[in-house]
Each structure stands twice: as structure tokens, then as C-alpha cells.
mmCIF file of C-alpha atoms and ligand atoms in Angstrom:
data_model
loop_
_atom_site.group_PDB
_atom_site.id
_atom_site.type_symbol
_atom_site.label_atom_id
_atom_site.label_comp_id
_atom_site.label_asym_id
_atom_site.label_seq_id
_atom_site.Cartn_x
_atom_site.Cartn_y
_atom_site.Cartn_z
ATOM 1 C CA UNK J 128 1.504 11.678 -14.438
ATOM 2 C CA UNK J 129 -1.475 10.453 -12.126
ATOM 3 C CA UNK J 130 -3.155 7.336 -12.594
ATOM 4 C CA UNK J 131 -7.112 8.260 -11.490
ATOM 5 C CA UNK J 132 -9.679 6.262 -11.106
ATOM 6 C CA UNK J 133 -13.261 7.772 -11.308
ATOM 7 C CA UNK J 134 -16.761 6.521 -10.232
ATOM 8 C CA UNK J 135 -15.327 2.848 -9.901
ATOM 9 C CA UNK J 136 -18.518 -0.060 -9.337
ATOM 10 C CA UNK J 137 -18.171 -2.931 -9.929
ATOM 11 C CA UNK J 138 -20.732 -5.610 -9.280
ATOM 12 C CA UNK J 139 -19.783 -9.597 -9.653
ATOM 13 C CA UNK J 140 -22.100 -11.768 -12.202
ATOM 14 C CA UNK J 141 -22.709 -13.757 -8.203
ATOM 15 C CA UNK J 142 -24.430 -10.260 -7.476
ATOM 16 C CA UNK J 143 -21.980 -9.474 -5.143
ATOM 17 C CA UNK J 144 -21.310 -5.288 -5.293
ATOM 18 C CA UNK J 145 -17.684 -5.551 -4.609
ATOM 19 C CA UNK J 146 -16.941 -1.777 -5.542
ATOM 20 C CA UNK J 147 -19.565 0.881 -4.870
ATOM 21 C CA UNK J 148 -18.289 4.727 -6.382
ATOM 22 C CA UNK J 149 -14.783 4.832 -5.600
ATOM 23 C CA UNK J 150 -12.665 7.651 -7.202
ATOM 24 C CA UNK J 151 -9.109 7.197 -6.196
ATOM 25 C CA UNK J 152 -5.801 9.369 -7.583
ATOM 26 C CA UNK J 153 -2.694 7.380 -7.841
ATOM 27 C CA UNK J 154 0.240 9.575 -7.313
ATOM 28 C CA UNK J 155 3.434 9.388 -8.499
ATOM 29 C CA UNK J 156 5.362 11.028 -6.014
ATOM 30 C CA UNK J 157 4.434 8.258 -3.079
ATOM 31 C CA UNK J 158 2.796 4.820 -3.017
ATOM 32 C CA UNK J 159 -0.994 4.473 -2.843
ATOM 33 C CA UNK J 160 -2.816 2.272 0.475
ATOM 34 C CA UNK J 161 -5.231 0.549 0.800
ATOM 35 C CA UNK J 162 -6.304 -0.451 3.908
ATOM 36 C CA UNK J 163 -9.319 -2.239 5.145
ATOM 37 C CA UNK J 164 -11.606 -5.617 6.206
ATOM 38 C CA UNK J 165 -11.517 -8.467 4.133
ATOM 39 C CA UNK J 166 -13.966 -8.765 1.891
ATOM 40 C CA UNK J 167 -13.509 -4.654 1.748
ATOM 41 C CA UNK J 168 -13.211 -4.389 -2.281
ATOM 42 C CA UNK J 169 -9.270 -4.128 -2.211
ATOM 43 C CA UNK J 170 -8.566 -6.956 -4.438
ATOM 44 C CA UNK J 171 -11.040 -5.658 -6.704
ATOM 45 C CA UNK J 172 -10.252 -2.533 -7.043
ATOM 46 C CA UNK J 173 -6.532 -3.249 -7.645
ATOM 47 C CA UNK J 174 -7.609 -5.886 -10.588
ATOM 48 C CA UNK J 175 -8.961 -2.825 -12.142
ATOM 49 C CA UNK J 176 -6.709 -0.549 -11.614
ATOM 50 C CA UNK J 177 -4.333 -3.003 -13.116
ATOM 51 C CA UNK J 178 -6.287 -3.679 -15.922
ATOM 52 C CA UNK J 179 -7.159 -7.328 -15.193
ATOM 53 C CA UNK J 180 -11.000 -7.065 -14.405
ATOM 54 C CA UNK J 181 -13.421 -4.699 -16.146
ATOM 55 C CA UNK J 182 -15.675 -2.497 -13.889
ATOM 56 C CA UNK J 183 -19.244 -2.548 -13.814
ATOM 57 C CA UNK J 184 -19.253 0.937 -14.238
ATOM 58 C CA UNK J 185 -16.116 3.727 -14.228
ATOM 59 C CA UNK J 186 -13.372 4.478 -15.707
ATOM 60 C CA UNK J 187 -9.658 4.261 -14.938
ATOM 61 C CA UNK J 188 -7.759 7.209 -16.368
ATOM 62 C CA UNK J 189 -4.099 7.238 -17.706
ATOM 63 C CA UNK J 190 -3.564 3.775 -16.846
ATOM 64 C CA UNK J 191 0.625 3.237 -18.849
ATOM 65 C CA UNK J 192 1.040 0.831 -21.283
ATOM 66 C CA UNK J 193 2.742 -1.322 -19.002
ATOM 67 C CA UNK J 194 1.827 -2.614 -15.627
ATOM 68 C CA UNK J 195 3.220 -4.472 -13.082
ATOM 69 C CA UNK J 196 0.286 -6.562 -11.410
ATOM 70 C CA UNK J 197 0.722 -8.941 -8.635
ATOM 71 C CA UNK J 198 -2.338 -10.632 -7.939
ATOM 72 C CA UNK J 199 -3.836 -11.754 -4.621
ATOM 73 C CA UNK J 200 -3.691 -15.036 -5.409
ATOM 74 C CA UNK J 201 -2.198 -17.703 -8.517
ATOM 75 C CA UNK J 202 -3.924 -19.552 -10.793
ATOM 76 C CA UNK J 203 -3.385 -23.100 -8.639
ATOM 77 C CA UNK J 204 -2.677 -25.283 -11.665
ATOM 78 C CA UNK J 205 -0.125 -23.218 -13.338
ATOM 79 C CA UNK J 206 2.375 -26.353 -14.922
ATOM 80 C CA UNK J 207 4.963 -23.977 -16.344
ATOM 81 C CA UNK J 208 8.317 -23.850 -14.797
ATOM 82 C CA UNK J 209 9.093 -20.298 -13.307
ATOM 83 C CA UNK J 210 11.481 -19.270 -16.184
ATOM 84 C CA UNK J 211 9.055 -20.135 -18.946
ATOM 85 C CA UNK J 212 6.464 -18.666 -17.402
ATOM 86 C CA UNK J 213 8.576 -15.259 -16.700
ATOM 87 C CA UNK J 214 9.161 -15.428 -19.816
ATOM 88 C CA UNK J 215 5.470 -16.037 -21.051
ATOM 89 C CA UNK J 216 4.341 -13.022 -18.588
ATOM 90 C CA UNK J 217 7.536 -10.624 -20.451
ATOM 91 C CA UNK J 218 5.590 -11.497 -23.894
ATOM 92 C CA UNK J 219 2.320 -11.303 -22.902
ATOM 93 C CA UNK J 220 3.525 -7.616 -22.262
ATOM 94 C CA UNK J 221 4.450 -7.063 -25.063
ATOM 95 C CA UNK J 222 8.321 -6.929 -23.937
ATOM 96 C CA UNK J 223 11.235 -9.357 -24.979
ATOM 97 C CA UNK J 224 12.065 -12.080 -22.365
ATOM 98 C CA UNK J 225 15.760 -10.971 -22.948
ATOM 99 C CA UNK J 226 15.227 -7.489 -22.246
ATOM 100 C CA UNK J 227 13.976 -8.047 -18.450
ATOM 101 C CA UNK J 228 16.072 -11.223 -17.724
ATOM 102 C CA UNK J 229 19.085 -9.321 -16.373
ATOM 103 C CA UNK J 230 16.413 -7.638 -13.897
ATOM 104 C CA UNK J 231 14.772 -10.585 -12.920
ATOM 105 C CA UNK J 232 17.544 -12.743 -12.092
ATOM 106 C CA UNK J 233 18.841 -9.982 -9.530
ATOM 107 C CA UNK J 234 15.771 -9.659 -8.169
ATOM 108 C CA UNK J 235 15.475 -13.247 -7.898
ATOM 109 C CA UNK J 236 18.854 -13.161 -6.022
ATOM 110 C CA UNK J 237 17.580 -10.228 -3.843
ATOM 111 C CA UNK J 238 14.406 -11.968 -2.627
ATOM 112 C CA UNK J 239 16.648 -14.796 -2.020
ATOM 113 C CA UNK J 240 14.298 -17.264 -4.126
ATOM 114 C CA UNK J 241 15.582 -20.954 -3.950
ATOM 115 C CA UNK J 242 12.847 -22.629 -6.281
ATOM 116 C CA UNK J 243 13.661 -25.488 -8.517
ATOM 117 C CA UNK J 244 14.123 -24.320 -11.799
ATOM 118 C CA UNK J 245 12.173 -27.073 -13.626
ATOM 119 C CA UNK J 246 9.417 -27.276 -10.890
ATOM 120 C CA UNK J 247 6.208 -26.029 -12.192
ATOM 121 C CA UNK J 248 4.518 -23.385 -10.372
ATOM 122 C CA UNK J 249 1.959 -25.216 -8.734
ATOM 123 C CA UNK J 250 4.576 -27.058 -7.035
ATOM 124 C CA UNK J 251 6.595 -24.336 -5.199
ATOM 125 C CA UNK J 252 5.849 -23.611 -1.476
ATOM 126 C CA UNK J 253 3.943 -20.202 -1.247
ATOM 127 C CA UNK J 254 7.127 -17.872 -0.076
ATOM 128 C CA UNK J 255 8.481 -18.719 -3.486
ATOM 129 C CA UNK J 256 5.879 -18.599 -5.620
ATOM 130 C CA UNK J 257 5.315 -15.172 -4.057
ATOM 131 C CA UNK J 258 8.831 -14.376 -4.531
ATOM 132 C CA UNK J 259 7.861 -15.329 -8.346
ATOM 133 C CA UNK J 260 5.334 -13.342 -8.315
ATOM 134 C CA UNK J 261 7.058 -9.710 -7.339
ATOM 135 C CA UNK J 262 9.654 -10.492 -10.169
ATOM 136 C CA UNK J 263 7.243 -10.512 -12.748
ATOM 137 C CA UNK J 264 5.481 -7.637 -12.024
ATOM 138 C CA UNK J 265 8.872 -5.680 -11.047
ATOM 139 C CA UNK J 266 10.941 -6.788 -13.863
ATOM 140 C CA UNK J 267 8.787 -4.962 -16.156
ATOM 141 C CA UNK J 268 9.768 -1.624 -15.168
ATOM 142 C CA UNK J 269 6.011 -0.728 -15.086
ATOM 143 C CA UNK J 270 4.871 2.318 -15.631
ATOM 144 C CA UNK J 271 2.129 1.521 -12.654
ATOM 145 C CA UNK J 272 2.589 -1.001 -10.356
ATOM 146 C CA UNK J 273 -0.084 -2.834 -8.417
ATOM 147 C CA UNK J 274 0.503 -5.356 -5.613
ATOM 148 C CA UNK J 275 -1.839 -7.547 -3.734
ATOM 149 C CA UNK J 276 -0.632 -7.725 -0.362
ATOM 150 C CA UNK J 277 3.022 -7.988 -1.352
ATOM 151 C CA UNK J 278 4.739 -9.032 1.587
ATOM 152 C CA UNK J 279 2.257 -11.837 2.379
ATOM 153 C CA UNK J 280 4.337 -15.256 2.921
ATOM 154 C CA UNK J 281 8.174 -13.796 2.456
ATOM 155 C CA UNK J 282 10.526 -14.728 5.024
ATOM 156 C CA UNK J 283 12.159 -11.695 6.614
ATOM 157 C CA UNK J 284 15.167 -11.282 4.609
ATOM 158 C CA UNK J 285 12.888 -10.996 1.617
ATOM 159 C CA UNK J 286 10.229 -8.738 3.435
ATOM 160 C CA UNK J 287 13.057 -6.459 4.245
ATOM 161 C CA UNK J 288 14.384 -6.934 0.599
ATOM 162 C CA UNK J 289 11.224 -6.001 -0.768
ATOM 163 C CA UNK J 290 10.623 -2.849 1.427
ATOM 164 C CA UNK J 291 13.824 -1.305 0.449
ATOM 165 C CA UNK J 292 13.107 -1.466 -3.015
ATOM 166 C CA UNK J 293 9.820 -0.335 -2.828
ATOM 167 C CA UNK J 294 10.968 2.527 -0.751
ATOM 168 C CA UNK J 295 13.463 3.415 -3.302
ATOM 169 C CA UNK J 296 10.392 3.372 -5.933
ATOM 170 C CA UNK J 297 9.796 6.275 -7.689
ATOM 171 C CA UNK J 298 6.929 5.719 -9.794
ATOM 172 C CA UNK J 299 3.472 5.079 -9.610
ATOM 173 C CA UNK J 300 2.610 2.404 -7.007
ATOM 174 C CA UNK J 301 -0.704 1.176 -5.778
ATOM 175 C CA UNK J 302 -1.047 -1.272 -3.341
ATOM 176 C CA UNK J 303 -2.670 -3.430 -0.222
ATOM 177 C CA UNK J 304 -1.125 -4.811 2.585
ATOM 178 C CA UNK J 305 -2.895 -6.204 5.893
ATOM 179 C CA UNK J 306 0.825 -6.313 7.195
ATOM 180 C CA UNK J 307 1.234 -3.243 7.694
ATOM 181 C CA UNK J 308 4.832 -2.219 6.525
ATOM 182 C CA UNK J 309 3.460 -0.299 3.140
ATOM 183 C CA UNK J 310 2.233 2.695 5.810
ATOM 184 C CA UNK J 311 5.926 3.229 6.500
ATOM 185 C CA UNK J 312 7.178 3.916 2.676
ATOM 186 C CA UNK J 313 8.120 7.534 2.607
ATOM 187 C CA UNK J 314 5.348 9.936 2.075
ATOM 188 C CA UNK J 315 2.749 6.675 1.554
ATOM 189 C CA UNK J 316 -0.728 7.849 1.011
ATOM 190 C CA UNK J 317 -3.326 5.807 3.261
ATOM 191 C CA UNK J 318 -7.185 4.869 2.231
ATOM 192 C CA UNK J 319 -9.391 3.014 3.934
ATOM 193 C CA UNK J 320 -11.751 1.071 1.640
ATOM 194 C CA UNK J 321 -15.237 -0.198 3.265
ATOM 195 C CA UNK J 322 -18.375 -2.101 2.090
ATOM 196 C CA UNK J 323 -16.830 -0.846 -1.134
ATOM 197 C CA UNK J 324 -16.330 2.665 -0.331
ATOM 198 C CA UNK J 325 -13.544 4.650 0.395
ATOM 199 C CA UNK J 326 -13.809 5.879 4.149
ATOM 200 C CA UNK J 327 -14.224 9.551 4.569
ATOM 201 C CA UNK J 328 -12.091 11.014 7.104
ATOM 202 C CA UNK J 329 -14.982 11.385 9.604
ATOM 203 C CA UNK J 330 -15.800 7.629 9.112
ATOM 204 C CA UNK J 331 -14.872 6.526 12.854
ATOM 205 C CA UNK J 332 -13.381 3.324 11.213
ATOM 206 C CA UNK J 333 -10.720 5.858 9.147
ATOM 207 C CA UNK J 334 -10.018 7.790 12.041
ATOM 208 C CA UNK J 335 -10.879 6.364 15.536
ATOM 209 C CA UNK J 336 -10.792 9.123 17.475
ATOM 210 C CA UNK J 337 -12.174 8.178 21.266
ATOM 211 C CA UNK J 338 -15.846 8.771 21.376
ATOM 212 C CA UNK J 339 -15.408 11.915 24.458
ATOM 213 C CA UNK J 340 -11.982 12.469 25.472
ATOM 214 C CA UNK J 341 -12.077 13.080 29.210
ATOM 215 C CA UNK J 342 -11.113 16.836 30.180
ATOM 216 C CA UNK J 343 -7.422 17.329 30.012
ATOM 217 C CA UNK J 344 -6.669 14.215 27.527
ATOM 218 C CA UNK J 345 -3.697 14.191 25.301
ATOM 219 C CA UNK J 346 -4.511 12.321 21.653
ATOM 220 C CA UNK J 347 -1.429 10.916 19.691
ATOM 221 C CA UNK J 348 -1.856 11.629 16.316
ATOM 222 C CA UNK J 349 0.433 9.283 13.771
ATOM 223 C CA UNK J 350 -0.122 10.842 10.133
ATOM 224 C CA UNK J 351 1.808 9.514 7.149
ATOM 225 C CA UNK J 352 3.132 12.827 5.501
ATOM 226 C CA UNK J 353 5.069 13.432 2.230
ATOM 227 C CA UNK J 354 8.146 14.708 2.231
ATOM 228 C CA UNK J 355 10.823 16.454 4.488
ATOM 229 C CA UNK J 356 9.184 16.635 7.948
ATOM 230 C CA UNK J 357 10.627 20.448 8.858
ATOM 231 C CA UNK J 358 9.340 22.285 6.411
ATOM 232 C CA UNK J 359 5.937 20.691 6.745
ATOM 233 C CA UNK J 360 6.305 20.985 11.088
ATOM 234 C CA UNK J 361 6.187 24.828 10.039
ATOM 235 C CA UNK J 362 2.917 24.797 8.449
ATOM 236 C CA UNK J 363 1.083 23.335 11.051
ATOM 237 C CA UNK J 364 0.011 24.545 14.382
ATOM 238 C CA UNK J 365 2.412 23.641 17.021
ATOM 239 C CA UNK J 366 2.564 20.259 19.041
ATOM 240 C CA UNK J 367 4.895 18.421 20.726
ATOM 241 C CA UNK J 368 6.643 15.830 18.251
ATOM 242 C CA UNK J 369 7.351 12.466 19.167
ATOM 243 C CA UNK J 370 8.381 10.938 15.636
ATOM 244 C CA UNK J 371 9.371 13.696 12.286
ATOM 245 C CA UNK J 372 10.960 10.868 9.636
ATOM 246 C CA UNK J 373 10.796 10.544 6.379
ATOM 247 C CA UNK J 374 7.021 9.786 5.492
ATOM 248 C CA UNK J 375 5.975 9.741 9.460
ATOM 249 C CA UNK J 376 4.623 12.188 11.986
ATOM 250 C CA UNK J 377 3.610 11.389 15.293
ATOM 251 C CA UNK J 378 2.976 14.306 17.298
ATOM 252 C CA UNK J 379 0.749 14.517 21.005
ATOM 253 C CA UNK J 380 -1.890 17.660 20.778
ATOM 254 C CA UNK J 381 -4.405 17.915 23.780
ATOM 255 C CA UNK J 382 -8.169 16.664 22.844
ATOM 256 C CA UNK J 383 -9.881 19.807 22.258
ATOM 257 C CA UNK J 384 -7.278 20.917 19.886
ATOM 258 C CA UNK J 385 -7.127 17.667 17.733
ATOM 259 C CA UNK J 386 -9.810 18.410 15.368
ATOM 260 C CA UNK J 387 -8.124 21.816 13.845
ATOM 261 C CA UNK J 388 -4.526 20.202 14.524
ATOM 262 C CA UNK J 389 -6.213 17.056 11.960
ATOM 263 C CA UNK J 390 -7.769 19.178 10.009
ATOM 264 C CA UNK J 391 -4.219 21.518 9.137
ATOM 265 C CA UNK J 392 -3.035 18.102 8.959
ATOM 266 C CA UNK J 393 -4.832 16.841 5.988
ATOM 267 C CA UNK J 394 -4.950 20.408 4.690
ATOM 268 C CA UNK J 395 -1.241 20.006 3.898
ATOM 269 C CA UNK J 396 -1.493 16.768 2.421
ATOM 270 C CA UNK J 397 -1.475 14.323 5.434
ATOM 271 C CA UNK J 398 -2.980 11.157 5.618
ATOM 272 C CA UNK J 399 -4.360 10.137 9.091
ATOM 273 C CA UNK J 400 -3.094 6.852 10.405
ATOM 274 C CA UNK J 401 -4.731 6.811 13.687
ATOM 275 C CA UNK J 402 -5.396 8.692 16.616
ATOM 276 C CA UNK J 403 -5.417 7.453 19.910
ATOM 277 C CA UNK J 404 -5.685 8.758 23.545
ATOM 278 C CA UNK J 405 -2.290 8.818 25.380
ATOM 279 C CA UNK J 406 -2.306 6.591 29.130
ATOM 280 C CA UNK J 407 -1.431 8.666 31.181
ATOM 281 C CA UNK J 408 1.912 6.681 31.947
ATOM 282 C CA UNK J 409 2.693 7.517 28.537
ATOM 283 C CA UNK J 410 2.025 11.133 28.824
ATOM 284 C CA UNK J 411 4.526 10.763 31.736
ATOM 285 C CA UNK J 412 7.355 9.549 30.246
ATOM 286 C CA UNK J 413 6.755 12.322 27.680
ATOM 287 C CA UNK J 414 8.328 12.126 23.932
ATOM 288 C CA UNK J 415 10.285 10.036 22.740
ATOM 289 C CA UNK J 416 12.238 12.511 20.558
ATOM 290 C CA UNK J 417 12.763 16.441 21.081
ATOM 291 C CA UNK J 418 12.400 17.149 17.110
ATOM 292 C CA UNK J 419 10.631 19.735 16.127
ATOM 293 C CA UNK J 420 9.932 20.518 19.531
ATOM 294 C CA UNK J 421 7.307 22.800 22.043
ATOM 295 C CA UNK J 422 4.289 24.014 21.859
HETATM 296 N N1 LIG O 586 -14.631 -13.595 -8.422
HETATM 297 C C1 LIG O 586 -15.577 -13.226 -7.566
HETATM 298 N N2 LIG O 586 -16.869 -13.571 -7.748
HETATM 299 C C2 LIG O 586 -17.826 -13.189 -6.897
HETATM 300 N N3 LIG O 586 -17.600 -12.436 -5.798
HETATM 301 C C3 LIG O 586 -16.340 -12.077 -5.555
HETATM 302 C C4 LIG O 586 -15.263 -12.443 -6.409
HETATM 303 N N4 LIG O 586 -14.127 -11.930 -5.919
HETATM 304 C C5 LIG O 586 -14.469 -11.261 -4.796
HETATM 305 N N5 LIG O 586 -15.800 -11.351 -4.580
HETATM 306 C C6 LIG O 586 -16.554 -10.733 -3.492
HETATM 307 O O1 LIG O 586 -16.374 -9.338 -3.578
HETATM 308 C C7 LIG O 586 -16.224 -8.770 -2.274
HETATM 309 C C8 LIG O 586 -14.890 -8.033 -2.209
HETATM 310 O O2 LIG O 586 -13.854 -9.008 -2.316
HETATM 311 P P1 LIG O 586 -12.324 -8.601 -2.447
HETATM 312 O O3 LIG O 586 -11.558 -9.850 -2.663
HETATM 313 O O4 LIG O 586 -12.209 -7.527 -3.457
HETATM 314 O O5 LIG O 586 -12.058 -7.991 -0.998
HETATM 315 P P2 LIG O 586 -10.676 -7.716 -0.239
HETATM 316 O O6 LIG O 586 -10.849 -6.411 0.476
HETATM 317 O O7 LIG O 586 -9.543 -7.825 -1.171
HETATM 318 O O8 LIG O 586 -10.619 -8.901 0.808
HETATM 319 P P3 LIG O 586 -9.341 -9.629 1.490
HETATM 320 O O9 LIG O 586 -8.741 -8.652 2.461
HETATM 321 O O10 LIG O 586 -9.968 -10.805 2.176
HETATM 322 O O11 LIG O 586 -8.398 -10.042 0.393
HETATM 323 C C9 LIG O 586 -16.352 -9.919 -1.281
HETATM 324 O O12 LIG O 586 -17.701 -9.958 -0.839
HETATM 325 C C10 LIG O 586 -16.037 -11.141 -2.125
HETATM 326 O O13 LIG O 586 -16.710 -12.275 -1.628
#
């Protein structure tokens, strides 16, 4: 079942027009993106999606009963110790405290947290409370799941931690991440939000192609795909591949083919995650891998 959200505004008392139209599908079969500036909207649009802020104007469709929301940032006075207030977040959704501890305290042990247990939770240093955090909104089992930059203060182990698991997610997931590591889950679904707006895929800041490829140029292309890589390699116009994993294309087509290799590209469900001109030492030393080979 999709999560959508249609004709999303949303406009801050301040006057501030945060969110400007955005209609966005959440898909179960691979996380959700978003990628942009600050000040973009993300944060925004994921407290609506999650339920947490009320839009100006929209609607968000098929939201589950129960979501897993981390938010950007915590409320800086929060005095409750971390198990009370797991406990308090388990109720507030409607869910037993009992029922979710088992999965809390292993993924407590997984994101190696180390937090005093009677410390309130304006006392922990960041990684922790942001370890805090992810168990609450994983514990849940959520039917959606919405994280604000989730990896943002972990320490590597955890970061790692965290990526597996979300990889291993199937399930509706929507989420932003300046870090970078979301575009590599498998088959995950890029958007670009600015001013507000989701970038169209001939906004130059969604795909920066080079303003007049010189005569001859190679472009990379890196596309985040769905899915097993060979079957899709056969739908689309040939190329030489550099990268075919799970979730990742990279392939080099020469400039004045790009546009219709993009556009089969996105035709079969590809996302674009940039495309840049190859230096020509690169274009000597050829590809990296022979998968999927030739022309
Ligand atoms: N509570 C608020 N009251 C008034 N304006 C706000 C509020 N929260 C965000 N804004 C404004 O809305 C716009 C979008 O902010 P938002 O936090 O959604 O962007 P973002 O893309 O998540 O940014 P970042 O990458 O810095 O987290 C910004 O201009 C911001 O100043």
C-alpha cells in the first residue's frame, strides 16, 4: 500500500511558505529521498507526512495507524529518563510498553547506545540521544516510517548498524539525509525538494548535466534503480557499465546520447543521481567493472 501525499503547502503562522504543491508517492517496495538545501522544506514535509504538523493545505493519503517518526531535532528540556520516556512514546501510540521492549533493547544493543539509564534526556550527548531516538520510532514496527536525517551524529559502528537494518526494511520508509548513505539502500527512490518544490527532472539542480558537452564527451550517469540490475540492463539502450548492484547503476554513454539514454532511464523507473562529464583520464582508464558490458 502507498502512502501519497497530494497538493502539500504548508505556510508557517511566521509567514514563512515552507511547502509550496508537493505531491509525493511513498512506496513500499524501496525507501523514499529527500534531498536538498537547507531550509529546502524537508523537515516539513516529513512532519506531515508523519502526522506531526498539519498542512496549510493538502492532504496525505493512507497514512497507517502507526508511524515511526524521528524528528530533526528533540524537545531540549525533555527530563524523562530514556526508558520512561520509551515507554511514554509506546503509549502515546497506542501500543503496550511491554510489547516493544524486547525490540528496543536489541536495538539499543545494536546501535551500541551506552546512556545512563536514569539520565534524563536532556542530559545525554547527541550520538545517544539520537541513538534514542531511532529506537522509538523503530521499535514500533511502523507501518510508515519517517526519519529526519537519521544517521546525523552516530559513530560508525552505529551508522553502519543503522544502514543494514534499514536496507533490510521492507516497508514503507520516507526519509532525509544530507549524509548521503540513504541513496545507496537498494532500489532508493531520490527527490530533490527546492524553495518548497519538488525538482523536476529538467531542474539543472536535480540533474546537473554540463551546460554544452564538448564534441566527443563521455557523461557518467549514476541512477539509483530498483531491483535486479540484469533484467533492467536489457531494457535500456546499451552503454558501457561501470557499477550494476543492487539499487545502483552507473553506466558512461557519450553526450549526445545522454538525453534518450536518461530519458529510458527514468522511463523504467530510475531515479537520476547525477550526471557528470568523464576527465578524460577517467575515460582512459575505462570501467571499473565489465558487467553488463559493450555497447
Ligand atoms: N517552526 C517554524 N516556524 C517558522 N518557520 C519555520 C519553522 N520551521 C521551519 N521553518 C522555515 O521553513 C523553511 C523550511 O524549513 P525546513 O526545516 O523544513 O527545511 P529543511 O529542508 O529541513 O532544512 P535543513 O536541511 O536545514 O534541516 C525554512 O525557511 C525555515 O526557516
Amino acid at each position: 500500500m502507498h502512502v501519497r501525499l497530494v497538493g502539500i503547502h504548508h505556510t508557517y503562522p511566521s509567514g514563512t511558505a515552507a511547502v509550496r504543491g508537493v505531491d509525493l508517492d511513498v512506496d513500499p517496495a524501496a525507501p523514499t529521498v529527500l534531498r536538498g538545501a537547507n531550509g529546502a522544506g524537508k523537515s516539513t514535509l516529513l512532519r506531515i507526512a508523519a502526522g506531526a504538523e498539519t498542512p496549510s493545505a493538502g492532504r496525505v493519503v493512507k497514512r497507517p495507524a502507526v508511524v515511526g517518526y524521528l524528528p530533526d531535532r528533540f524537545p531540549a528540556l525533555l527530563r524523562l529518563p530514556p526508558r520512561r520516556w520509551l515507554d511514554h512514546l509506546a503509549r502515546v501510540r497506542g501500543l503496550d510498553p511491554d510489547d516493544v521492549a524486547d525490540t528496543g533493547d536489541e536495538l539499543l544493543e545494536e546501535l551500541g547506545y551506552d546512556g545512563a539509564e536514569g539520565e534524563p534526556m536532556s542530559e545525554l550527548s547527541k550520538g545517544n540521544a539520537q541513538k534514542l531516538g531511532l529506537v522509538q520510532a523503530l521499535a514500533c514496527d511502523p507501518g510508515l516510517l519517517v526519519l529526519d536525517e537519521p544517521w546525523s551524529g552516530l559513530d560508525d559502528d552505529a551508522a553502519d548498524a543503522l544502514t543494514a537494518r534499514l536496507a533490510a526494511r521492507h516497508g514503507l520508509t520516507l526519509l532525509t539525509d544530507h549524509s548521503g548513505t540513504a541513496a545507496s539502500l537498494p532500489g532508493a527512490r531520490l527527490h530533490r525538494l527546492r524553495g518548497g518544490r519538488i525538482a523536476s527532472g529538467a531542474d539543472p539542480d536535480s540533474v546537473p548535466l554540463p551546460a554544452a558537452p564538448p564534441p566527443g564527451a563521455v557523461l557518467r550517469l549514476d541512477l539509483a534503480c530498483a531491483g535486479d540490475p540484469g533484467p533492467l540492463l536489457e531494457r535500456l539502450p546499451p552503454a558501457h557499465v561501470e557499477t550494476a548492484g543492487p539499487g545502483r547503476l552507473v553506466v558512461r554513454v557519450p553526450a549526445p546520447e545522454s538525453d534518450a539514454w536518461l530519458a529510458a532511464a527514468l522511463a523504467v523507473g530510475c531515479a537520476v543521481r547525477s550526471v557528470r562529464p568523464l576527465r578524460p583520464a577517467d575515460e582512459r582508464r575505462g570501467p571499473r567493472s565489465e558487467a553488463g558490458s559493450a555497447w
